[in-house]
Amino acid sequence: MLDDDLKAQLKAYLERITQPIELVASLDGSDTSREMLALLNAVAAQSRNVVVVEEQDDAARKPSFLIQRVSNRDIGVRFAGLPMGHEFTSLVLALLQVGGYAPKLDDRVVEQIRSLDGDFRFETYVSLTCQNCPDVVQALNAMSVINPRIQHVTIDGALFQHEVEQRKIMAVPTVFLNGEVFGQGRMGVEEILAKIDTGAAARDAVRLNDKAPYDVLIVGGAPAGAAAAVYAARKGIRTGVVSERFGGQVLDTLGIENFISVKETEGPKFAAALEQHVRHYDVDIMNAQRAQALKPAEQEGGLTEVTLANGAVLKSRTVILSTGARWRNVNVPGEAEYRNRGVAYCPHCDGPLFKGKRVAVIGGGNSGVEAAIDLAGIVSHVTLIEFADQLKADAVLVNKLRSLPNVAIHTGAQTTEITGDGEKVNGLSYKDRVSGASHHVALEGVFVQIGLVPNTEWLKGTVELSRFGEIAVDARGATSVPGVFAAGDSTTTPYKQIIIASGDGAKAALSAFDHLIRMPVAEAA
């Protein structure tokens, strides 16, 4: 299970452990239990501070194991399943943190976690192919190490399918708190805290309101925003980034193979590298904050204001908008009602939950065809629905899709409804655009893959937008408002690609700096 290279890396990491830990295994007679015990013994063999013991606890999920600090058994995290794939990093971090290696969090956040009043029992259902799940797992694990009144168990949904079906889980990650659904999708520590610490938003608003004006304030922390932050900070000017989630849409991307000089990487890994690069400079990063309104400067050389959802107002001499885009909805009856109950947008994350079942993919571009190919190896059957008369994906992908025996392709087909039984999806209806005939396909899941929509609704009436809602920019990244620039997928720049967004961000930062240095001296002062 662990090759020699992986063991050597693990051994080097475990040298950082300062507190002895126990790997407490709760096993049954299954093959997975035998694999789990072999994994735990392999881990323990890499450090004298780690031992394996077996527990006889009938209440514990089997197979599962608890990573527990010997000197304080209230500190620990549990995994129900084998934390391999994307979750192996979660395992390593849990070993280190339970073993005394402090989580990499701001002191302010650590104190907020310690000060939480109440008992919090979190359960997170994941799939090992989900690139969004580790963020949630690692956030909750770190919180449970800091505050023993927080307990967390990570559950492999594919291994505990009876629980998935009983709790009607149809998307990962799904988090339960004290037995009730807490949230779905990617969440970081700050987002989780905002939901369980009821006074957090008000305290954040006060703290953010007190910040001095910036020279450049960047709204959005995806590739365009990160590049803008690096270029602005390198000019030695006061730079801030306010972001709902650093990394943006990249966090939902599995494979990246076209960023020049990086042969291949994964979205979450790339996003983490972006943030690490930005933090190398003197940049004020404000995460888990959503922009709500933009107020242009009242006069040349004045301050532009950005109002956040919590009521805080940030001020800056220039602003760069890099708010990115989100998955486009198909906007038919049933889509909203059955979201995360059979309607999904991430085949890599949620595909394993539909193992052996029937699904549809809406969209015949590269993302749709790639999703159908991926899902065909997991589910029993895939139906691909494309509005246009032919698939728009690259020929090599189309040829691969057509070679698969468990895929049906319908072009010239308009999705009209996603149907369900009140609890979960049970089918999809579509109309043949040539004959007008209506058809219904019985299935258990629908994956929507029809492109992106810019996150610009909050800017209507402030900056010029295209008919598609994109921010209109010129060759320098300038918008219709003096001192306000824009970059990335939320703009009219064609070809929504990571490398293009990054270049846009750099260009917008240079344009903002040029704008600043050309202000009259009296106004700049």
Short mmCIF file of C-alpha atoms in Angstrom, two decimals:
data_model
loop_
_atom_site.label_atom_id
_atom_site.label_comp_id
_atom_site.label_asym_id
_atom_site.label_seq_id
_atom_site.Cartn_x
_atom_site.Cartn_y
_atom_site.Cartn_z
CA MET A 1 0.00 0.00 0.00
CA LEU A 2 2.90 2.36 0.76
CA ASP A 3 5.88 2.04 -1.55
CA ASP A 4 9.44 2.70 -0.40
CA ASP A 5 9.45 6.31 -1.62
CA LEU A 6 6.22 7.08 0.20
CA LYS A 7 7.50 5.44 3.37
CA ALA A 8 10.66 7.53 3.24
CA GLN A 9 8.65 10.74 2.83
CA LEU A 10 6.31 9.73 5.65
CA LYS A 11 9.25 8.93 7.93
CA ALA A 12 10.66 12.42 7.33
CA TYR A 13 7.31 14.04 8.15
CA LEU A 14 6.77 11.99 11.31
CA GLU A 15 10.08 13.19 12.71
CA ARG A 16 8.20 16.43 13.48
CA ILE A 17 5.96 14.64 16.01
CA THR A 18 6.63 15.81 19.56
CA GLN A 19 3.72 14.06 21.34
CA PRO A 20 3.39 10.24 21.21
CA ILE A 21 0.23 9.07 19.45
CA GLU A 22 -1.81 5.88 19.21
CA LEU A 23 -3.53 4.55 16.12
CA VAL A 24 -6.58 2.92 17.66
CA ALA A 25 -8.12 0.49 15.17
CA SER A 26 -11.73 -0.68 15.25
CA LEU A 27 -11.84 -3.65 12.88
CA ASP A 28 -14.07 -6.44 11.63
CA GLY A 29 -13.23 -9.45 9.46
CA SER A 30 -13.41 -7.62 6.12
CA ASP A 31 -10.67 -7.24 3.53
CA THR A 32 -10.77 -3.49 4.13
CA SER A 33 -10.02 -4.07 7.82
CA ARG A 34 -6.97 -6.13 6.88
CA GLU A 35 -5.81 -3.41 4.51
CA MET A 36 -6.40 -0.79 7.21
CA LEU A 37 -4.35 -2.70 9.77
CA ALA A 38 -1.55 -3.11 7.23
CA LEU A 39 -1.62 0.64 6.54
CA LEU A 40 -1.53 1.52 10.24
CA ASN A 41 1.36 -0.85 10.91
CA ALA A 42 3.24 0.64 7.96
CA VAL A 43 2.70 4.13 9.36
CA ALA A 44 3.77 3.12 12.89
CA ALA A 45 6.92 1.52 11.52
CA GLN A 46 8.11 4.96 10.40
CA SER A 47 8.19 6.52 13.90
CA ARG A 48 8.91 5.38 17.44
CA ASN A 49 6.29 7.92 18.59
CA VAL A 50 3.47 6.01 16.87
CA VAL A 51 1.93 2.73 18.07
CA VAL A 52 -1.03 0.66 16.86
CA VAL A 53 -3.63 -0.74 19.25
CA GLU A 54 -6.97 -2.43 18.60
CA GLU A 55 -10.14 -1.36 20.39
CA GLN A 56 -13.21 -3.40 21.22
CA ASP A 57 -15.82 -0.68 20.80
CA ASP A 58 -19.07 -1.96 19.35
CA ALA A 59 -20.32 1.63 18.88
CA ALA A 60 -17.48 2.61 16.52
CA ARG A 61 -17.82 2.28 12.76
CA LYS A 62 -15.95 -0.72 11.43
CA PRO A 63 -13.49 -0.50 9.89
CA SER A 64 -12.22 2.80 11.29
CA PHE A 65 -9.31 4.13 13.30
CA LEU A 66 -8.69 6.94 15.75
CA ILE A 67 -5.50 9.01 15.82
CA GLN A 68 -5.18 9.84 19.50
CA ARG A 69 -2.67 11.78 21.59
CA VAL A 70 -1.35 9.59 24.42
CA SER A 71 -0.90 12.44 26.90
CA ASN A 72 -4.41 13.80 26.30
CA ARG A 73 -6.85 11.29 24.85
CA ASP A 74 -9.45 14.01 24.32
CA ILE A 75 -7.37 15.13 21.33
CA GLY A 76 -7.89 12.94 18.29
CA VAL A 77 -9.50 12.51 14.88
CA ARG A 78 -11.12 9.45 13.33
CA PHE A 79 -11.14 8.05 9.80
CA ALA A 80 -13.84 5.54 8.79
CA GLY A 81 -12.23 4.01 5.73
CA LEU A 82 -8.82 4.02 4.10
CA PRO A 83 -7.61 7.63 3.70
CA MET A 84 -5.79 7.14 0.41
CA GLY A 85 -6.11 9.02 -2.86
CA HIS A 86 -6.82 12.70 -2.22
CA GLU A 87 -7.22 12.00 1.50
CA PHE A 88 -3.69 10.69 2.11
CA THR A 89 -2.52 14.26 2.74
CA SER A 90 -5.34 14.57 5.29
CA LEU A 91 -3.98 11.49 7.07
CA VAL A 92 -0.43 12.86 7.18
CA LEU A 93 -1.57 16.24 8.50
CA ALA A 94 -3.76 14.56 11.14
CA LEU A 95 -0.80 12.47 12.32
CA LEU A 96 1.37 15.57 12.62
CA GLN A 97 -1.22 17.77 14.30
CA VAL A 98 -2.38 15.19 16.84
CA GLY A 99 1.33 14.57 17.41
CA GLY A 100 1.90 18.18 18.46
CA TYR A 101 2.71 19.93 15.17
CA ALA A 102 0.66 23.14 15.23
CA PRO A 103 -1.84 23.71 12.36
CA LYS A 104 -0.84 26.56 10.05
CA LEU A 105 -3.55 29.02 11.02
CA ASP A 106 -3.50 32.70 11.99
CA ASP A 107 -3.30 33.31 15.73
CA ARG A 108 -6.62 35.14 15.52
CA VAL A 109 -8.32 32.09 13.99
CA VAL A 110 -6.73 29.69 16.52
CA GLU A 111 -8.02 31.80 19.40
CA GLN A 112 -11.48 31.94 17.85
CA ILE A 113 -11.54 28.12 17.63
CA ARG A 114 -10.38 27.74 21.24
CA SER A 115 -13.07 30.16 22.42
CA LEU A 116 -16.00 28.32 20.85
CA ASP A 117 -18.62 27.49 23.44
CA GLY A 118 -20.42 24.19 22.94
CA ASP A 119 -19.90 20.60 21.88
CA PHE A 120 -19.58 19.99 18.14
CA ARG A 121 -19.69 16.47 16.67
CA PHE A 122 -18.88 16.64 12.95
CA GLU A 123 -19.21 13.80 10.42
CA THR A 124 -17.89 14.35 6.90
CA TYR A 125 -18.81 12.00 4.04
CA VAL A 126 -16.22 11.98 1.26
CA SER A 127 -15.13 10.08 -1.81
CA LEU A 128 -11.46 9.35 -2.33
CA THR A 129 -11.58 10.87 -5.83
CA CYS A 130 -13.04 14.17 -4.59
CA GLN A 131 -10.59 17.07 -4.84
CA ASN A 132 -12.89 19.32 -2.77
CA CYS A 133 -13.17 16.97 0.21
CA PRO A 134 -9.65 17.29 1.71
CA ASP A 135 -10.11 21.00 2.44
CA VAL A 136 -13.15 20.27 4.60
CA VAL A 137 -11.55 17.23 6.25
CA GLN A 138 -8.32 19.04 7.05
CA ALA A 139 -10.14 22.12 8.35
CA LEU A 140 -12.30 20.12 10.76
CA ASN A 141 -9.40 17.91 11.83
CA ALA A 142 -7.32 20.97 12.69
CA MET A 143 -10.20 22.50 14.62
CA SER A 144 -10.69 19.29 16.63
CA VAL A 145 -7.01 19.27 17.59
CA ILE A 146 -7.17 22.88 18.78
CA ASN A 147 -10.45 22.48 20.68
CA PRO A 148 -11.18 19.00 22.16
CA ARG A 149 -14.89 19.88 22.37
CA ILE A 150 -14.91 19.54 18.59
CA GLN A 151 -14.98 15.93 17.36
CA HIS A 152 -14.60 14.89 13.75
CA VAL A 153 -14.84 11.67 11.78
CA THR A 154 -14.18 11.34 8.05
CA ILE A 155 -16.32 8.67 6.36
CA ASP A 156 -15.63 7.10 2.97
CA GLY A 157 -19.09 7.12 1.38
CA ALA A 158 -18.20 4.30 -1.01
CA LEU A 159 -17.33 2.03 1.93
CA PHE A 160 -20.33 2.97 4.09
CA GLN A 161 -22.95 3.05 1.34
CA HIS A 162 -25.71 1.97 3.71
CA GLU A 163 -25.21 5.24 5.63
CA VAL A 164 -25.11 7.24 2.40
CA GLU A 165 -28.44 5.77 1.33
CA GLN A 166 -30.00 6.06 4.78
CA ARG A 167 -29.00 9.72 5.08
CA LYS A 168 -29.85 10.42 1.43
CA ILE A 169 -26.38 11.75 0.62
CA MET A 170 -25.91 12.40 -3.10
CA ALA A 171 -22.96 14.81 -3.13
CA VAL A 172 -19.63 15.06 -1.38
CA PRO A 173 -18.35 16.47 0.80
CA THR A 174 -21.48 16.43 2.96
CA VAL A 175 -20.99 17.48 6.59
CA PHE A 176 -23.26 16.67 9.51
CA LEU A 177 -23.10 18.54 12.81
CA ASN A 178 -24.61 16.83 15.83
CA GLY A 179 -26.64 14.60 13.52
CA GLU A 180 -28.05 17.35 11.29
CA VAL A 181 -26.89 18.44 7.82
CA PHE A 182 -24.39 21.28 8.29
CA GLY A 183 -23.21 21.92 4.74
CA GLN A 184 -22.13 20.55 1.38
CA GLY A 185 -19.22 21.43 -0.83
CA ARG A 186 -15.82 22.93 -0.17
CA MET A 187 -15.40 24.80 3.12
CA GLY A 188 -12.35 26.16 4.89
CA VAL A 189 -11.80 26.92 8.56
CA GLU A 190 -13.00 30.51 8.26
CA GLU A 191 -16.21 29.49 6.47
CA ILE A 192 -16.96 26.82 9.08
CA LEU A 193 -16.31 29.27 11.90
CA ALA A 194 -18.62 31.82 10.30
CA LYS A 195 -21.45 29.28 10.49
CA ILE A 196 -20.95 28.06 14.06
CA ASP A 197 -19.65 31.26 15.68
CA THR A 198 -22.71 33.49 15.52
CA GLY A 199 -20.82 36.67 16.45
CA ALA A 200 -18.05 36.19 13.89
CA ALA A 201 -19.58 38.31 11.09
CA ALA A 202 -20.08 41.33 13.33
CA ARG A 203 -16.54 41.08 14.73
CA ASP A 204 -15.15 40.71 11.22
CA ALA A 205 -17.02 43.80 10.06
CA VAL A 206 -15.52 45.90 12.86
CA ARG A 207 -12.03 44.56 12.21
CA LEU A 208 -12.22 45.13 8.44
CA ASN A 209 -13.73 48.60 8.78
CA ASP A 210 -10.66 49.68 10.73
CA LYS A 211 -8.26 48.85 7.88
CA ALA A 212 -6.42 51.74 6.28
CA PRO A 213 -7.09 52.47 2.58
CA TYR A 214 -5.18 50.38 0.04
CA ASP A 215 -3.32 51.49 -3.04
CA VAL A 216 -4.69 48.43 -4.87
CA LEU A 217 -7.61 46.33 -3.62
CA ILE A 218 -8.19 43.11 -5.56
CA VAL A 219 -11.63 41.51 -5.38
CA GLY A 220 -11.21 37.78 -6.03
CA GLY A 221 -8.42 35.33 -5.30
CA ALA A 222 -8.38 33.07 -8.37
CA PRO A 223 -5.45 33.04 -10.86
CA ALA A 224 -6.19 36.57 -12.11
CA GLY A 225 -6.42 37.98 -8.59
CA ALA A 226 -3.35 36.13 -7.37
CA ALA A 227 -1.25 37.36 -10.31
CA ALA A 228 -2.50 40.91 -9.76
CA ALA A 229 -1.57 40.71 -6.07
CA VAL A 230 1.96 39.51 -6.79
CA TYR A 231 2.59 42.19 -9.42
CA ALA A 232 1.12 44.96 -7.26
CA ALA A 233 2.99 43.91 -4.11
CA ARG A 234 6.27 43.80 -6.00
CA LYS A 235 5.79 47.51 -6.76
CA GLY A 236 5.94 48.19 -3.02
CA ILE A 237 2.41 49.56 -2.78
CA ARG A 238 -0.22 48.69 -0.17
CA THR A 239 -2.10 45.69 -1.58
CA GLY A 240 -5.15 43.83 -0.33
CA VAL A 241 -7.07 40.81 -1.62
CA VAL A 242 -10.64 40.15 -0.54
CA SER A 243 -11.91 36.75 -1.62
CA GLU A 244 -14.84 34.46 -0.98
CA ARG A 245 -12.54 31.47 -1.46
CA PHE A 246 -8.93 31.78 -2.55
CA GLY A 247 -8.40 29.79 -5.76
CA GLY A 248 -11.92 30.21 -7.09
CA GLN A 249 -13.04 27.88 -9.87
CA VAL A 250 -9.57 26.31 -10.00
CA LEU A 251 -10.44 24.52 -6.75
CA ASP A 252 -13.10 22.57 -8.66
CA THR A 253 -10.74 21.54 -11.47
CA LEU A 254 -9.26 18.07 -11.30
CA GLY A 255 -6.46 18.09 -13.87
CA ILE A 256 -4.47 21.03 -15.26
CA GLU A 257 -2.18 20.13 -18.15
CA ASN A 258 -1.93 23.37 -20.16
CA PHE A 259 -0.31 25.86 -17.79
CA ILE A 260 3.01 26.42 -19.52
CA SER A 261 6.05 25.12 -17.57
CA VAL A 262 3.83 22.95 -15.34
CA LYS A 263 3.37 19.67 -17.19
CA GLU A 264 0.48 18.51 -15.02
CA THR A 265 -1.05 19.33 -11.65
CA GLU A 266 -4.39 19.30 -9.83
CA GLY A 267 -6.63 22.28 -9.19
CA PRO A 268 -6.47 22.35 -5.37
CA LYS A 269 -2.69 21.93 -5.46
CA PHE A 270 -2.38 24.75 -7.99
CA ALA A 271 -4.67 26.99 -5.89
CA ALA A 272 -2.60 26.32 -2.77
CA ALA A 273 0.54 27.30 -4.69
CA LEU A 274 -1.15 30.54 -5.79
CA GLU A 275 -1.96 31.50 -2.21
CA GLN A 276 1.50 30.52 -0.99
CA HIS A 277 3.07 32.73 -3.67
CA VAL A 278 0.87 35.69 -2.74
CA ARG A 279 1.59 35.26 0.98
CA HIS A 280 5.31 35.45 0.19
CA TYR A 281 4.73 39.19 -0.30
CA ASP A 282 3.26 41.82 2.00
CA VAL A 283 -0.34 41.30 0.88
CA ASP A 284 -3.33 41.62 3.19
CA ILE A 285 -5.48 38.54 2.37
CA MET A 286 -9.07 38.64 3.60
CA ASN A 287 -10.63 35.22 3.02
CA ALA A 288 -14.24 34.07 3.27
CA GLN A 289 -15.50 37.57 2.46
CA ARG A 290 -18.03 38.29 -0.29
CA ALA A 291 -18.15 41.66 -2.06
CA GLN A 292 -21.63 43.12 -2.29
CA ALA A 293 -21.34 46.62 -3.76
CA LEU A 294 -18.86 48.91 -5.51
CA LYS A 295 -18.95 52.68 -5.01
CA PRO A 296 -16.66 54.57 -7.42
CA ALA A 297 -14.53 57.46 -6.20
CA GLU A 298 -16.46 60.72 -6.20
CA GLN A 299 -13.57 62.62 -7.75
CA GLU A 300 -10.32 61.86 -9.53
CA GLY A 301 -7.76 60.68 -7.01
CA GLY A 302 -10.44 59.81 -4.46
CA LEU A 303 -11.12 56.46 -2.84
CA THR A 304 -13.25 53.68 -4.32
CA GLU A 305 -15.29 51.73 -1.77
CA VAL A 306 -16.10 48.01 -1.73
CA THR A 307 -18.88 46.98 0.65
CA LEU A 308 -18.82 43.38 1.92
CA ALA A 309 -21.75 41.13 2.78
CA ASN A 310 -21.05 41.56 6.50
CA GLY A 311 -21.40 45.35 6.18
CA ALA A 312 -17.70 46.22 6.27
CA VAL A 313 -16.44 48.86 3.84
CA LEU A 314 -12.94 48.65 2.35
CA LYS A 315 -11.39 51.67 0.63
CA SER A 316 -8.71 51.86 -2.05
CA ARG A 317 -7.16 54.25 -4.54
CA THR A 318 -7.58 51.63 -7.27
CA VAL A 319 -9.59 48.40 -7.50
CA ILE A 320 -9.05 45.28 -9.60
CA LEU A 321 -12.15 43.11 -10.14
CA SER A 322 -11.31 39.43 -10.65
CA THR A 323 -14.46 37.73 -9.42
CA GLY A 324 -14.29 34.79 -11.84
CA ALA A 325 -17.19 32.59 -12.83
CA ARG A 326 -19.30 29.69 -11.59
CA TRP A 327 -21.04 26.68 -13.11
CA ARG A 328 -23.91 27.65 -15.39
CA ASN A 329 -27.33 26.23 -14.48
CA VAL A 330 -29.50 24.55 -17.10
CA ASN A 331 -32.51 26.36 -15.54
CA VAL A 332 -35.21 23.73 -15.96
CA PRO A 333 -37.79 22.49 -13.45
CA GLY A 334 -36.24 20.12 -10.95
CA GLU A 335 -32.66 21.41 -11.11
CA ALA A 336 -32.84 23.57 -8.01
CA GLU A 337 -35.16 21.19 -6.15
CA TYR A 338 -32.80 18.23 -6.57
CA ARG A 339 -29.42 19.95 -6.29
CA ASN A 340 -27.16 17.66 -4.23
CA ARG A 341 -29.98 15.12 -4.31
CA GLY A 342 -29.03 13.73 -7.71
CA VAL A 343 -28.18 16.97 -9.55
CA ALA A 344 -24.42 17.51 -9.44
CA TYR A 345 -21.76 19.65 -11.12
CA CYS A 346 -18.52 17.82 -10.28
CA PRO A 347 -18.21 14.31 -11.76
CA HIS A 348 -14.83 13.74 -10.11
CA CYS A 349 -16.25 14.52 -6.67
CA ASP A 350 -19.68 12.95 -6.80
CA GLY A 351 -19.24 10.26 -9.46
CA PRO A 352 -18.34 7.47 -6.99
CA LEU A 353 -21.65 7.98 -5.19
CA PHE A 354 -23.42 6.81 -8.35
CA LYS A 355 -21.45 3.58 -8.76
CA GLY A 356 -23.52 1.04 -10.66
CA LYS A 357 -26.34 3.53 -11.28
CA ARG A 358 -27.65 5.38 -14.34
CA VAL A 359 -26.72 9.02 -14.92
CA ALA A 360 -27.02 11.76 -17.53
CA VAL A 361 -24.55 14.44 -18.52
CA ILE A 362 -25.95 17.69 -19.93
CA GLY A 363 -23.41 19.33 -22.26
CA GLY A 364 -21.42 18.21 -25.26
CA GLY A 365 -18.36 20.44 -24.95
CA ASN A 366 -15.01 19.27 -23.63
CA SER A 367 -16.13 19.36 -20.00
CA GLY A 368 -19.32 17.41 -20.73
CA VAL A 369 -17.67 14.74 -22.86
CA GLU A 370 -14.79 14.36 -20.40
CA ALA A 371 -17.33 13.95 -17.59
CA ALA A 372 -19.22 11.30 -19.55
CA ILE A 373 -16.01 9.35 -20.24
CA ASP A 374 -15.01 9.55 -16.59
CA LEU A 375 -18.42 8.48 -15.31
CA ALA A 376 -18.71 5.60 -17.80
CA GLY A 377 -16.00 3.77 -15.87
CA ILE A 378 -18.00 4.02 -12.62
CA VAL A 379 -21.72 3.97 -13.36
CA SER A 380 -23.82 1.40 -15.22
CA HIS A 381 -24.91 3.76 -18.00
CA VAL A 382 -24.39 7.36 -19.17
CA THR A 383 -26.80 9.36 -21.31
CA LEU A 384 -25.25 12.50 -22.82
CA ILE A 385 -27.64 15.31 -23.79
CA GLU A 386 -26.41 18.07 -26.14
CA PHE A 387 -28.57 20.98 -27.33
CA ALA A 388 -26.58 21.56 -30.55
CA ASP A 389 -26.77 19.32 -33.59
CA GLN A 390 -23.33 17.87 -32.90
CA LEU A 391 -20.89 17.49 -30.02
CA LYS A 392 -18.57 20.47 -29.61
CA ALA A 393 -15.75 18.65 -27.84
CA ASP A 394 -12.35 17.87 -29.35
CA ALA A 395 -12.44 15.02 -31.88
CA VAL A 396 -10.17 12.78 -29.81
CA LEU A 397 -12.60 13.02 -26.89
CA VAL A 398 -15.65 12.43 -29.08
CA ASN A 399 -14.06 9.33 -30.60
CA LYS A 400 -13.24 7.98 -27.15
CA LEU A 401 -16.80 8.61 -25.97
CA ARG A 402 -18.35 6.86 -28.97
CA SER A 403 -16.18 3.80 -28.35
CA LEU A 404 -17.70 3.20 -24.91
CA PRO A 405 -20.41 0.52 -24.79
CA ASN A 406 -22.43 2.00 -21.90
CA VAL A 407 -22.94 5.51 -23.33
CA ALA A 408 -25.91 6.88 -25.30
CA ILE A 409 -25.53 10.23 -27.09
CA HIS A 410 -28.46 12.50 -27.99
CA THR A 411 -27.67 15.64 -29.99
CA GLY A 412 -30.23 18.25 -30.98
CA ALA A 413 -31.85 17.53 -27.64
CA GLN A 414 -33.27 20.18 -25.31
CA THR A 415 -33.47 19.26 -21.64
CA THR A 416 -36.94 20.22 -20.39
CA GLU A 417 -37.12 18.83 -16.84
CA ILE A 418 -35.23 16.90 -14.18
CA THR A 419 -37.72 14.68 -12.41
CA GLY A 420 -37.70 13.18 -8.95
CA ASP A 421 -39.77 11.41 -6.33
CA GLY A 422 -39.69 14.29 -3.85
CA GLU A 423 -36.46 13.12 -2.25
CA LYS A 424 -34.05 12.39 -5.12
CA VAL A 425 -33.71 12.41 -8.89
CA ASN A 426 -35.40 9.63 -10.83
CA GLY A 427 -35.15 10.83 -14.42
CA LEU A 428 -34.65 13.49 -17.10
CA SER A 429 -36.99 14.69 -19.83
CA TYR A 430 -35.82 16.13 -23.15
CA LYS A 431 -37.31 17.23 -26.46
CA ASP A 432 -35.97 16.30 -29.89
CA ARG A 433 -35.40 19.70 -31.53
CA VAL A 434 -36.00 18.29 -35.03
CA SER A 435 -39.09 16.14 -34.56
CA GLY A 436 -40.45 17.87 -31.47
CA ALA A 437 -40.96 14.51 -29.80
CA SER A 438 -40.58 14.34 -26.02
CA HIS A 439 -38.61 11.62 -24.28
CA HIS A 440 -37.97 10.60 -20.67
CA VAL A 441 -34.91 8.74 -19.41
CA ALA A 442 -35.05 6.92 -16.08
CA LEU A 443 -31.88 7.51 -14.06
CA GLU A 444 -30.50 8.38 -10.64
CA GLY A 445 -28.16 11.30 -11.32
CA VAL A 446 -27.70 14.31 -13.59
CA PHE A 447 -24.36 16.09 -14.08
CA VAL A 448 -24.64 19.61 -15.53
CA GLN A 449 -21.64 20.62 -17.68
CA ILE A 450 -22.71 23.58 -19.83
CA GLY A 451 -20.07 26.18 -19.12
CA LEU A 452 -19.69 29.15 -16.80
CA VAL A 453 -21.46 32.38 -15.87
CA PRO A 454 -19.51 35.45 -14.59
CA ASN A 455 -19.89 36.49 -10.94
CA THR A 456 -20.85 40.07 -11.70
CA GLU A 457 -24.47 40.52 -10.61
CA TRP A 458 -23.33 42.80 -7.79
CA LEU A 459 -21.74 45.20 -10.31
CA LYS A 460 -24.84 45.96 -12.39
CA GLY A 461 -25.34 49.67 -12.76
CA THR A 462 -21.79 50.45 -11.61
CA VAL A 463 -19.43 49.28 -14.38
CA GLU A 464 -20.27 48.53 -18.00
CA LEU A 465 -21.21 44.87 -18.55
CA SER A 466 -21.66 42.96 -21.80
CA ARG A 467 -24.96 41.30 -22.67
CA PHE A 468 -23.47 38.12 -21.18
CA GLY A 469 -22.78 39.87 -17.87
CA GLU A 470 -19.02 40.12 -18.44
CA ILE A 471 -17.11 43.22 -17.32
CA ALA A 472 -16.19 45.28 -20.38
CA VAL A 473 -12.43 45.97 -20.43
CA ASP A 474 -10.03 47.59 -22.86
CA ALA A 475 -6.58 46.36 -23.89
CA ARG A 476 -5.12 47.56 -20.57
CA GLY A 477 -7.78 45.92 -18.39
CA ALA A 478 -9.49 49.24 -17.62
CA THR A 479 -13.25 49.26 -17.03
CA SER A 480 -15.72 52.09 -17.70
CA VAL A 481 -14.96 53.49 -14.21
CA PRO A 482 -11.66 55.42 -13.77
CA GLY A 483 -9.33 53.66 -11.34
CA VAL A 484 -11.23 50.38 -11.56
CA PHE A 485 -9.67 47.54 -13.56
CA ALA A 486 -10.74 43.95 -14.18
CA ALA A 487 -9.15 40.64 -15.15
CA GLY A 488 -9.94 36.98 -15.71
CA ASP A 489 -13.05 34.95 -16.49
CA SER A 490 -15.44 37.69 -15.34
CA THR A 491 -14.35 40.00 -18.19
CA THR A 492 -14.91 40.26 -21.94
CA THR A 493 -11.42 38.85 -22.57
CA PRO A 494 -11.94 35.79 -24.82
CA TYR A 495 -10.79 32.23 -24.06
CA LYS A 496 -11.41 31.47 -20.40
CA GLN A 497 -8.13 29.79 -19.51
CA ILE A 498 -6.01 29.84 -16.33
CA ILE A 499 -2.92 31.10 -18.12
CA ILE A 500 -4.87 33.89 -19.83
CA ALA A 501 -6.48 34.93 -16.54
CA SER A 502 -3.04 35.05 -14.91
CA GLY A 503 -1.70 37.29 -17.66
CA ASP A 504 -4.80 39.47 -17.37
CA GLY A 505 -4.19 39.86 -13.65
CA ALA A 506 -0.59 40.94 -14.17
CA LYS A 507 -1.68 43.41 -16.85
CA ALA A 508 -4.41 44.87 -14.63
CA ALA A 509 -1.93 45.36 -11.76
CA LEU A 510 0.55 47.13 -14.00
CA SER A 511 -2.25 49.32 -15.36
CA ALA A 512 -3.40 50.15 -11.82
CA PHE A 513 0.16 51.09 -10.85
CA ASP A 514 0.48 53.25 -13.96
CA HIS A 515 -2.79 54.95 -13.02
CA LEU A 516 -1.47 55.65 -9.51
CA ILE A 517 1.83 57.17 -10.57
CA ARG A 518 0.10 59.47 -13.06
CA MET A 519 -2.13 61.03 -10.44
CA PRO A 520 -1.29 64.69 -9.70
CA VAL A 521 0.96 64.94 -6.66
CA ALA A 522 -1.55 66.88 -4.58
CA GLU A 523 -4.31 64.35 -5.24
CA ALA A 524 -2.04 61.39 -4.56
CA ALA A 525 -1.12 62.89 -1.21
#
